[in-house]
Short mmCIF file of C-alpha atoms and ligand atoms in Angstrom, two decimals:
data_model
loop_
_atom_site.label_atom_id
_atom_site.label_comp_id
_atom_site.label_asym_id
_atom_site.label_seq_id
_atom_site.Cartn_x
_atom_site.Cartn_y
_atom_site.Cartn_z
CA UNK A 1 -4.62 -4.01 -25.86
CA UNK A 2 -1.96 -6.16 -24.05
CA UNK A 3 -2.43 -3.97 -20.92
CA UNK A 4 -6.33 -4.34 -20.98
CA UNK A 5 -5.78 -8.11 -21.26
CA UNK A 6 -3.35 -8.31 -18.46
CA UNK A 7 -5.78 -6.25 -16.21
CA UNK A 8 -8.50 -8.68 -17.13
CA UNK A 9 -6.46 -11.60 -15.97
CA UNK A 10 -5.35 -9.70 -12.90
CA UNK A 11 -9.00 -9.00 -11.87
CA UNK A 12 -10.55 -12.26 -12.80
CA UNK A 13 -7.95 -14.94 -12.10
CA UNK A 14 -9.19 -15.36 -8.54
CA UNK A 15 -12.41 -16.93 -10.08
CA UNK A 16 -10.48 -20.03 -11.32
CA UNK A 17 -10.70 -23.10 -9.06
CA UNK A 18 -8.48 -23.16 -6.04
CA UNK A 19 -6.54 -26.25 -7.16
CA UNK A 20 -5.48 -24.45 -10.42
CA UNK A 21 -4.61 -21.27 -8.73
CA UNK A 22 -2.62 -23.23 -6.06
CA UNK A 23 -0.64 -24.62 -8.90
CA UNK A 24 0.05 -21.23 -10.36
CA UNK A 25 0.78 -19.74 -7.04
CA UNK A 26 3.54 -22.17 -6.52
CA UNK A 27 5.22 -21.53 -9.76
CA UNK A 28 5.03 -17.71 -9.24
CA UNK A 29 8.09 -17.28 -6.97
CA UNK A 30 9.60 -14.09 -8.51
CA UNK A 31 8.06 -10.72 -7.76
CA UNK A 32 9.73 -9.13 -10.80
CA UNK A 33 7.71 -11.46 -13.08
CA UNK A 34 4.47 -9.97 -11.74
CA UNK A 35 5.33 -6.36 -10.99
CA UNK A 36 8.03 -5.94 -13.82
CA UNK A 37 11.49 -4.71 -14.22
CA UNK A 38 10.68 -1.30 -12.73
CA UNK A 39 9.79 -2.83 -9.46
CA UNK A 40 13.14 -4.57 -9.32
CA UNK A 41 14.97 -1.31 -10.18
CA UNK A 42 12.94 0.59 -7.40
CA UNK A 43 13.73 -2.13 -4.86
CA UNK A 44 17.47 -1.66 -5.66
CA UNK A 45 17.03 2.03 -5.35
CA UNK A 46 15.50 1.64 -1.93
CA UNK A 47 18.28 -0.50 -0.69
CA UNK A 48 20.85 1.96 -1.93
CA UNK A 49 18.87 5.00 -0.55
CA UNK A 50 18.77 3.48 2.93
CA UNK A 51 21.58 5.51 4.25
CA UNK A 52 22.19 8.19 1.68
CA UNK A 53 18.79 9.57 0.68
CA UNK A 54 18.44 13.41 1.23
CA UNK A 55 14.76 13.84 1.89
CA UNK A 56 15.13 17.69 2.27
CA UNK A 57 16.63 18.23 -1.12
CA UNK A 58 14.04 15.97 -2.67
CA UNK A 59 11.33 18.10 -0.80
CA UNK A 60 12.66 21.39 -2.16
CA UNK A 61 12.69 20.05 -5.70
CA UNK A 62 8.98 18.99 -5.36
CA UNK A 63 8.14 22.36 -3.75
CA UNK A 64 9.94 24.56 -6.50
CA UNK A 65 8.53 22.48 -9.36
CA UNK A 66 5.00 22.76 -7.87
CA UNK A 67 5.32 26.46 -7.83
CA UNK A 68 6.11 26.48 -11.59
CA UNK A 69 3.47 24.01 -12.71
CA UNK A 70 0.49 23.78 -10.26
CA UNK A 71 -2.03 26.63 -10.21
CA UNK A 72 -2.72 26.51 -6.51
CA UNK A 73 0.85 26.87 -5.59
CA UNK A 74 1.68 29.32 -8.33
CA UNK A 75 -0.98 31.64 -7.06
CA UNK A 76 0.41 31.67 -3.50
CA UNK A 77 4.26 31.52 -4.10
CA UNK A 78 4.70 33.02 -7.59
CA UNK A 79 8.22 34.06 -8.06
CA UNK A 80 9.55 32.42 -4.98
CA UNK A 81 12.26 29.74 -4.90
CA UNK A 82 12.75 27.71 -1.77
CA UNK A 83 16.46 27.24 -0.94
CA UNK A 84 16.51 25.53 2.40
CA UNK A 85 14.37 23.75 4.88
CA UNK A 86 14.22 26.60 7.33
CA UNK A 87 12.58 28.82 4.70
CA UNK A 88 10.24 26.04 3.92
CA UNK A 89 9.19 25.55 7.48
CA UNK A 90 8.63 29.23 7.99
CA UNK A 91 6.95 30.36 4.77
CA UNK A 92 5.20 27.46 3.25
CA UNK A 93 1.46 27.02 4.44
CA UNK A 94 -0.46 23.87 5.29
CA UNK A 95 -3.18 22.29 3.34
CA UNK A 96 -5.75 19.85 4.43
CA UNK A 97 -8.54 17.76 2.99
CA UNK A 98 -11.09 20.63 2.89
CA UNK A 99 -8.63 22.85 0.95
CA UNK A 100 -7.87 20.28 -1.61
CA UNK A 101 -11.62 19.36 -1.97
CA UNK A 102 -12.58 23.01 -2.71
CA UNK A 103 -9.59 23.64 -5.04
CA UNK A 104 -9.30 20.17 -6.49
CA UNK A 105 -8.70 21.20 -10.16
CA UNK A 106 -6.09 23.90 -9.12
CA UNK A 107 -3.83 21.09 -7.48
CA UNK A 108 -3.45 19.31 -10.86
CA UNK A 109 -0.20 20.20 -12.69
CA UNK A 110 -0.23 21.96 -16.17
CA UNK A 111 2.26 19.43 -17.13
CA UNK A 112 0.29 16.36 -16.37
CA UNK A 113 -0.30 13.70 -19.11
CA UNK A 114 -3.78 12.73 -17.92
CA UNK A 115 -3.50 9.43 -19.89
CA UNK A 116 -0.84 8.28 -17.49
CA UNK A 117 -2.91 8.97 -14.47
CA UNK A 118 -5.68 7.25 -12.64
CA UNK A 119 -8.53 8.99 -10.87
CA UNK A 120 -9.46 7.83 -7.57
CA UNK A 121 -10.98 8.77 -4.17
CA UNK A 122 -9.92 8.34 -0.71
CA UNK A 123 -12.18 5.86 0.72
CA UNK A 124 -13.27 6.37 4.17
CA UNK A 125 -15.78 6.06 6.79
CA UNK A 126 -15.64 9.73 7.68
CA UNK A 127 -17.38 12.43 5.78
CA UNK A 128 -16.97 13.10 2.02
CA UNK A 129 -14.35 11.27 -0.08
CA UNK A 130 -11.44 13.33 -1.50
CA UNK A 131 -10.79 13.09 -5.31
CA UNK A 132 -7.24 12.45 -6.38
CA UNK A 133 -5.19 11.50 -9.28
CA UNK A 134 -2.16 9.29 -9.08
CA UNK A 135 0.26 7.98 -11.70
CA UNK A 136 -0.74 4.61 -13.14
CA UNK A 137 2.53 3.12 -12.27
CA UNK A 138 2.30 4.21 -8.67
CA UNK A 139 1.72 0.63 -7.53
CA UNK A 140 5.30 -0.17 -8.12
CA UNK A 141 6.53 2.20 -5.42
CA UNK A 142 3.70 1.03 -3.03
CA UNK A 143 4.51 -2.69 -3.45
CA UNK A 144 8.28 -2.13 -3.62
CA UNK A 145 8.24 -0.03 -0.34
CA UNK A 146 5.91 -2.29 1.54
CA UNK A 147 7.77 -5.28 0.68
CA UNK A 148 10.92 -3.76 1.75
CA UNK A 149 9.25 -2.95 5.12
CA UNK A 150 8.01 -6.49 5.51
CA UNK A 151 11.41 -7.89 4.68
CA UNK A 152 12.63 -6.63 7.97
CA UNK A 153 10.87 -9.61 9.60
CA UNK A 154 11.76 -12.17 7.03
CA UNK A 155 9.04 -11.64 4.32
CA UNK A 156 10.42 -12.74 0.91
CA UNK A 157 7.44 -12.72 -1.46
CA UNK A 158 5.98 -15.49 0.78
CA UNK A 159 2.31 -16.57 0.35
CA UNK A 160 0.06 -14.46 2.64
CA UNK A 161 -3.14 -15.33 4.18
CA UNK A 162 -5.32 -12.16 3.70
CA UNK A 163 -8.32 -11.43 6.00
CA UNK A 164 -9.33 -7.81 5.08
CA UNK A 165 -12.26 -6.54 3.14
CA UNK A 166 -13.30 -9.61 0.92
CA UNK A 167 -16.66 -11.12 1.11
CA UNK A 168 -16.84 -14.72 -0.20
CA UNK A 169 -19.74 -16.90 -1.09
CA UNK A 170 -21.25 -18.62 2.00
CA UNK A 171 -19.93 -22.03 1.43
CA UNK A 172 -16.49 -20.92 0.09
CA UNK A 173 -13.80 -20.91 2.83
CA UNK A 174 -11.06 -19.19 0.72
CA UNK A 175 -9.99 -18.16 -2.67
CA UNK A 176 -6.52 -17.82 -4.14
CA UNK A 177 -4.87 -14.94 -6.04
CA UNK A 178 -1.85 -16.79 -7.49
CA UNK A 179 -0.35 -13.51 -8.95
CA UNK A 180 -0.26 -11.70 -5.66
CA UNK A 181 0.37 -15.01 -3.72
CA UNK A 182 -2.61 -14.46 -1.49
CA UNK A 183 -4.95 -16.99 0.08
CA UNK A 184 -7.98 -14.69 0.78
CA UNK A 185 -10.36 -15.26 3.49
CA UNK A 186 -13.84 -13.67 4.29
CA UNK A 187 -13.17 -10.48 6.42
CA UNK A 188 -16.90 -10.47 7.49
CA UNK A 189 -17.42 -13.89 8.86
CA UNK A 190 -15.14 -13.61 12.01
CA UNK A 191 -16.53 -16.20 14.40
CA UNK A 192 -14.97 -19.29 16.03
CA UNK A 193 -16.32 -21.68 13.41
CA UNK A 194 -14.93 -19.76 10.66
CA UNK A 195 -11.52 -19.17 12.51
CA UNK A 196 -11.34 -22.92 12.78
CA UNK A 197 -11.51 -23.17 9.00
CA UNK A 198 -9.06 -20.41 8.45
CA UNK A 199 -6.55 -21.98 11.06
CA UNK A 200 -6.82 -25.48 9.28
CA UNK A 201 -6.20 -23.91 6.00
CA UNK A 202 -3.12 -21.82 6.79
CA UNK A 203 -1.79 -24.75 8.71
CA UNK A 204 -2.24 -27.08 5.81
CA UNK A 205 -0.79 -24.60 3.43
CA UNK A 206 1.99 -23.71 5.85
CA UNK A 207 1.28 -19.95 5.67
CA UNK A 208 3.69 -18.02 7.74
CA UNK A 209 2.23 -14.39 7.26
CA UNK A 210 -1.21 -13.27 7.88
CA UNK A 211 -2.30 -9.82 6.25
CA UNK A 212 -5.13 -8.20 8.26
CA UNK A 213 -6.53 -5.48 10.10
CA UNK A 214 -5.11 -5.09 13.72
CA UNK A 215 -8.59 -6.00 15.13
CA UNK A 216 -8.62 -9.19 13.13
CA UNK A 217 -5.12 -10.14 14.23
CA UNK A 218 -6.28 -9.54 17.75
CA UNK A 219 -9.67 -11.61 17.44
CA UNK A 220 -7.93 -14.50 15.63
CA UNK A 221 -5.28 -14.45 18.27
CA UNK A 222 -7.78 -14.69 20.96
CA UNK A 223 -9.20 -17.73 19.10
CA UNK A 224 -5.74 -19.32 18.78
CA UNK A 225 -4.86 -18.76 22.47
CA UNK A 226 -8.30 -19.98 23.79
CA UNK A 227 -7.93 -23.23 21.84
CA UNK A 228 -4.15 -23.56 22.70
CA UNK A 229 -3.43 -24.11 19.01
CA UNK A 230 0.15 -24.58 17.73
CA UNK A 231 1.15 -21.37 16.16
CA UNK A 232 4.94 -22.18 15.61
CA UNK A 233 4.56 -21.95 11.88
CA UNK A 234 3.11 -18.38 11.86
CA UNK A 235 5.75 -15.65 11.64
CA UNK A 236 3.89 -12.56 11.75
CA UNK A 237 0.60 -10.61 11.30
CA UNK A 238 1.12 -7.84 8.88
CA UNK A 239 -1.25 -5.21 9.72
CA UNK A 240 -2.36 -1.69 8.82
CA UNK A 241 -5.26 0.78 8.42
CA UNK A 242 -6.59 1.00 12.05
CA UNK A 243 -5.35 2.27 15.30
CA UNK A 244 -3.65 -0.21 17.49
CA UNK A 245 -3.90 -0.72 21.16
CA UNK A 246 -1.44 -1.88 23.89
CA UNK A 247 -3.87 -4.66 24.79
CA UNK A 248 -3.76 -5.97 21.22
CA UNK A 249 0.05 -5.89 21.13
CA UNK A 250 0.22 -7.57 24.62
CA UNK A 251 -2.12 -10.36 23.80
CA UNK A 252 -0.72 -11.16 20.27
CA UNK A 253 3.02 -10.66 21.03
CA UNK A 254 3.55 -11.40 24.59
CA UNK A 255 0.93 -13.98 25.35
CA UNK A 256 0.63 -15.74 22.01
CA UNK A 257 4.16 -15.13 20.78
CA UNK A 258 3.47 -14.09 17.33
CA UNK A 259 5.02 -10.80 15.90
CA UNK A 260 2.33 -8.13 15.41
CA UNK A 261 4.04 -6.15 12.68
CA UNK A 262 2.20 -2.79 11.88
CA UNK A 263 2.76 -0.21 9.13
CA UNK A 264 1.12 3.17 8.76
CA UNK A 265 -0.07 4.82 5.52
CA UNK A 266 -3.15 6.70 4.42
CA UNK A 267 -5.07 6.97 1.04
CA UNK A 268 -3.36 10.40 0.02
CA UNK A 269 0.00 8.30 0.01
CA UNK A 270 2.28 10.95 1.53
CA UNK A 271 3.82 9.16 4.36
CA UNK A 272 4.52 5.57 4.91
CA UNK A 273 6.02 4.04 7.99
CA UNK A 274 6.62 0.56 9.32
CA UNK A 275 7.56 -1.12 12.60
CA UNK A 276 11.19 -1.35 13.32
CA UNK A 277 12.56 -4.99 13.08
CA UNK A 278 13.28 -5.06 16.77
CA UNK A 279 10.66 -2.84 18.32
CA UNK A 280 7.13 -1.45 18.14
CA UNK A 281 8.38 2.03 17.10
CA UNK A 282 7.55 3.27 13.51
CA UNK A 283 10.36 4.12 11.09
CA UNK A 284 9.31 6.82 8.58
CA UNK A 285 10.30 5.73 5.09
CA UNK A 286 12.31 8.79 3.77
CA UNK A 287 12.08 8.02 0.10
CA UNK A 288 8.10 7.78 0.04
CA UNK A 289 7.25 11.31 1.14
CA UNK A 290 8.40 14.14 3.35
CA UNK A 291 7.42 13.74 6.94
CA UNK A 292 6.66 16.32 9.57
CA UNK A 293 5.09 16.21 13.08
CA UNK A 294 3.64 19.64 13.96
CA UNK A 295 1.81 21.12 16.86
CA UNK A 296 -1.45 22.91 16.71
CA UNK A 297 0.36 26.09 15.53
CA UNK A 298 2.23 24.26 12.86
CA UNK A 299 5.62 24.28 14.69
CA UNK A 300 7.77 21.17 14.27
CA UNK A 301 7.77 18.89 17.23
CA UNK A 302 11.31 18.58 18.77
CA UNK A 303 10.75 17.15 22.31
CA UNK A 304 10.78 13.54 22.64
CA UNK A 305 7.37 12.34 24.04
CA UNK A 306 5.45 15.24 22.55
CA UNK A 307 2.44 14.48 20.37
CA UNK A 308 1.84 16.15 17.01
CA UNK A 309 -0.09 15.94 13.88
CA UNK A 310 1.44 13.91 10.87
CA UNK A 311 1.95 16.24 7.88
CA UNK A 312 3.02 14.76 4.66
CA UNK A 313 4.41 15.87 1.22
CA UNK A 314 4.09 13.66 -1.79
CA UNK A 315 7.38 12.55 -3.56
CA UNK A 316 5.58 10.40 -6.10
CA UNK A 317 2.88 12.28 -7.68
CA UNK A 318 4.07 15.11 -9.93
CA UNK A 319 0.55 15.34 -11.49
CA UNK A 320 -0.98 16.29 -8.09
CA UNK A 321 1.68 17.09 -5.58
CA UNK A 322 0.18 17.64 -2.13
CA UNK A 323 2.61 19.69 -0.05
CA UNK A 324 2.29 19.94 3.73
CA UNK A 325 -0.86 18.22 3.92
CA UNK A 326 -2.37 17.86 7.52
CA UNK A 327 -3.55 14.14 7.66
CA UNK A 328 -5.63 14.30 10.83
CA UNK A 329 -3.55 11.54 12.28
CA UNK A 330 -1.30 12.09 15.37
CA UNK A 331 1.70 10.43 16.76
CA UNK A 332 4.28 10.64 19.55
CA UNK A 333 7.78 11.79 18.58
CA UNK A 334 10.66 9.43 19.47
CA UNK A 335 13.64 10.92 17.69
CA UNK A 336 15.48 11.17 14.34
CA UNK A 337 17.46 7.94 14.83
CA UNK A 338 15.96 4.69 16.12
CA UNK A 339 17.04 4.21 19.59
CA UNK A 340 16.75 0.30 19.22
CA UNK A 341 18.27 -0.41 15.71
CA UNK A 342 19.98 2.98 15.27
CA UNK A 343 18.57 3.49 11.66
CA UNK A 344 18.75 7.16 10.76
CA UNK A 345 15.19 8.01 10.03
CA UNK A 346 12.43 9.89 11.85
CA UNK A 347 11.00 7.58 14.37
CA UNK A 348 7.49 7.80 16.01
CA UNK A 349 5.14 5.67 18.11
CA UNK A 350 1.47 5.50 19.20
CA UNK A 351 -0.01 6.58 16.01
CA UNK A 352 -3.68 7.76 16.51
CA UNK A 353 -5.68 8.12 13.37
CA UNK A 354 -8.70 10.37 13.22
CA UNK A 355 -7.89 11.61 16.54
CA UNK A 356 -10.22 14.51 16.31
CA UNK A 357 -13.26 12.35 15.46
CA UNK A 358 -12.75 9.97 18.51
CA UNK A 359 -14.99 11.95 20.74
CA UNK A 360 -17.76 10.67 23.21
CA UNK A 361 -20.26 13.39 24.02
CA UNK A 362 -22.09 14.13 27.11
CA UNK A 363 -25.64 15.52 26.79
CA UNK A 364 -24.42 19.15 27.33
CA UNK A 365 -21.96 18.94 24.30
CA UNK A 366 -18.78 18.43 26.38
CA UNK A 367 -16.78 15.42 25.45
CA UNK A 368 -14.03 12.94 26.42
CA UNK A 369 -11.71 11.20 23.85
CA UNK A 370 -11.72 7.46 23.76
CA UNK A 371 -8.08 7.50 24.74
CA UNK A 372 -9.14 9.02 28.03
CA UNK A 373 -11.44 6.14 28.53
CA UNK A 374 -8.71 3.60 28.43
CA UNK A 375 -9.17 0.75 30.74
CA UNK A 376 -6.53 -0.70 33.12
CA UNK A 377 -4.64 -3.75 31.81
CA UNK A 378 -6.26 -6.15 34.25
CA UNK A 379 -9.63 -5.30 32.71
CA UNK A 380 -8.51 -5.88 29.28
CA UNK A 381 -7.20 -9.29 30.23
CA UNK A 382 -10.70 -10.46 31.15
CA UNK A 383 -12.44 -9.22 27.94
CA UNK A 384 -12.05 -10.39 24.37
CA UNK A 385 -13.08 -7.19 22.72
CA UNK A 386 -14.64 -3.79 23.43
CA UNK A 387 -16.36 -1.19 21.36
CA UNK A 388 -18.32 2.01 21.88
CA UNK A 389 -21.40 3.15 20.18
CA UNK A 390 -22.93 6.42 20.48
CA UNK A 391 -26.06 7.33 18.71
CA UNK A 392 -27.14 10.52 20.68
CA UNK A 393 -25.37 12.80 23.09
CA UNK A 394 -25.57 11.64 26.61
CA UNK A 395 -25.96 8.04 25.90
CA UNK A 396 -23.00 5.62 25.41
CA UNK A 397 -23.34 1.95 24.65
CA UNK A 398 -20.28 -0.16 25.24
CA UNK A 399 -20.12 -3.50 23.54
CA UNK A 400 -18.11 -6.18 25.34
CA UNK A 401 -17.04 -9.64 24.40
CA UNK A 402 -16.46 -11.50 27.81
CA UNK A 403 -13.76 -14.01 28.52
CA UNK A 404 -14.43 -16.91 30.77
CA UNK A 405 -12.68 -15.00 33.61
CA UNK A 406 -15.18 -12.10 33.27
CA UNK A 407 -17.60 -11.85 36.26
CA UNK A 408 -20.15 -9.27 37.93
CA UNK A 409 -17.31 -7.70 39.85
CA UNK A 410 -15.62 -6.68 36.47
CA UNK A 411 -19.06 -5.17 35.34
CA UNK A 412 -19.26 -3.09 38.33
CA UNK A 413 -15.75 -1.84 37.93
CA UNK A 414 -16.51 -0.92 34.33
CA UNK A 415 -19.63 1.00 35.13
CA UNK A 416 -17.86 2.94 37.70
CA UNK A 417 -14.87 3.63 35.45
CA UNK A 418 -17.19 5.15 32.82
CA UNK A 419 -19.31 6.98 35.22
CA UNK A 420 -16.24 8.70 36.73
CA UNK A 421 -14.97 9.85 33.31
CA UNK A 422 -18.33 11.00 31.87
CA UNK A 423 -21.04 13.51 33.25
CA UNK A 424 -23.22 12.16 35.84
CA UNK A 425 -26.41 12.41 33.56
CA UNK A 426 -24.71 10.46 30.82
CA UNK A 427 -26.43 7.02 30.50
CA UNK A 428 -24.12 4.18 30.21
CA UNK A 429 -25.18 0.75 28.79
CA UNK A 430 -23.01 -2.25 28.79
CA UNK A 431 -24.11 -4.82 26.21
CA UNK A 432 -22.53 -8.22 25.85
CA UNK A 433 -21.95 -9.52 22.41
CA UNK A 434 -20.20 -12.32 20.53
CA UNK A 435 -18.88 -9.99 17.70
CA UNK A 436 -18.09 -6.45 17.34
CA UNK A 437 -19.51 -4.25 14.60
CA UNK A 438 -17.35 -3.93 11.44
CA UNK A 439 -17.70 -1.11 8.90
CA UNK A 440 -18.67 -2.10 5.29
CA UNK A 441 -15.07 -2.00 4.19
CA UNK A 442 -14.26 -4.60 6.96
CA UNK A 443 -12.38 -2.11 9.28
CA UNK A 444 -12.99 -1.86 13.05
CA UNK A 445 -13.58 1.41 14.57
CA UNK A 446 -13.33 1.64 18.48
CA UNK A 447 -15.93 4.25 18.36
CA UNK A 448 -18.97 4.16 16.14
CA UNK A 449 -20.50 7.65 16.45
CA UNK A 450 -23.62 8.97 14.74
CA UNK A 451 -22.91 12.45 16.24
CA UNK A 452 -21.25 14.82 13.66
CA UNK A 453 -18.01 16.34 15.19
CA UNK A 454 -18.92 19.76 14.21
CA UNK A 455 -22.23 20.21 16.24
ZN1 LIG B 1 14.61 0.56 14.63
#
């Protein structure tokens, strides 16, 4: 009963008038009050585990207990006990979204107390969603781990401006969630008029952290730069959930001078990684899940600079332990110690999500990846945004937001660039726009493709 009541408050408090919520938000300074004593314990555990955590031992425990209790694994590995990591790497097979979808019920442990679990689906703009269960208390691990990542750049349960997937009534500039300490803006109204309102609000309320998608951080930064606004009070953009591009990092960090602090996660909740405090390299969080980077044959990537697929194993879901799950996201291997801050964790960079989906097709079915179409830096510096739209094979539409420096010469260079990369009979149309297209969940995709990747 109390729990239901608490949930009701959590969900509906945002409806109270802003002045009341602003008052509550200022009282609410202690995260333990909101997330409970388990949050505080887990934060302590994270601090303690920073140098001592043995993720291989943890992995073997998860694997051996899954063989005992989870029908899918019992069927494949009955009677086996995994004793070391080499045996695991050699003998334990991979799974992916399709396998879990087909065998969903077999991935649920016999020992699960279903009342302690929530059902959910992985959201997504690609294909069918995947059904998962996760412990009801899972949010404690999520928040504690994310907060500890953000602490690297000075976050201490500060008020955050959030510009993600909320839609607000037309005349409302922002709403406040005082429990989460969020000042929430409309993620679907991204134009200069609204950015002006956002800026005035965060300045008035002295908000130092802006939590948003990378594409929004970039677009808002373009606005800030164009209007030469004072940004000295903004400490960082806290970003996630989209691929990030060098031109975004360059504009936000080098030209505007705000930290673009990114973290990587996925809806299956197997691997979590956040930027290093001192560089744009990702540290994998060892306590969250077991991380592997593998080549197409499933061998571990050992060579610095090689690219592999991110494979994850859940440490915090005994009811549905996904082991060696291929995420479909790719990254470049940097090392097992951070070369910048020397923390002893797996380090990667250039994460590319949904890599296999980012294909642009010629009429004959051949394709190039969007990465292969990357422009030179000088072109990125004269545009404010770019997006590809492909509705049928052999026709590519390129949406561009021009900067004042953009001229017809740049257009010529662009046409030539794309003609060189694609087949001669592929039709290229450059279309100038004021805004790029957002997905219904507010996310930006570099390529919006109506072509199924399997045909
Ligand atoms: Zn580092």
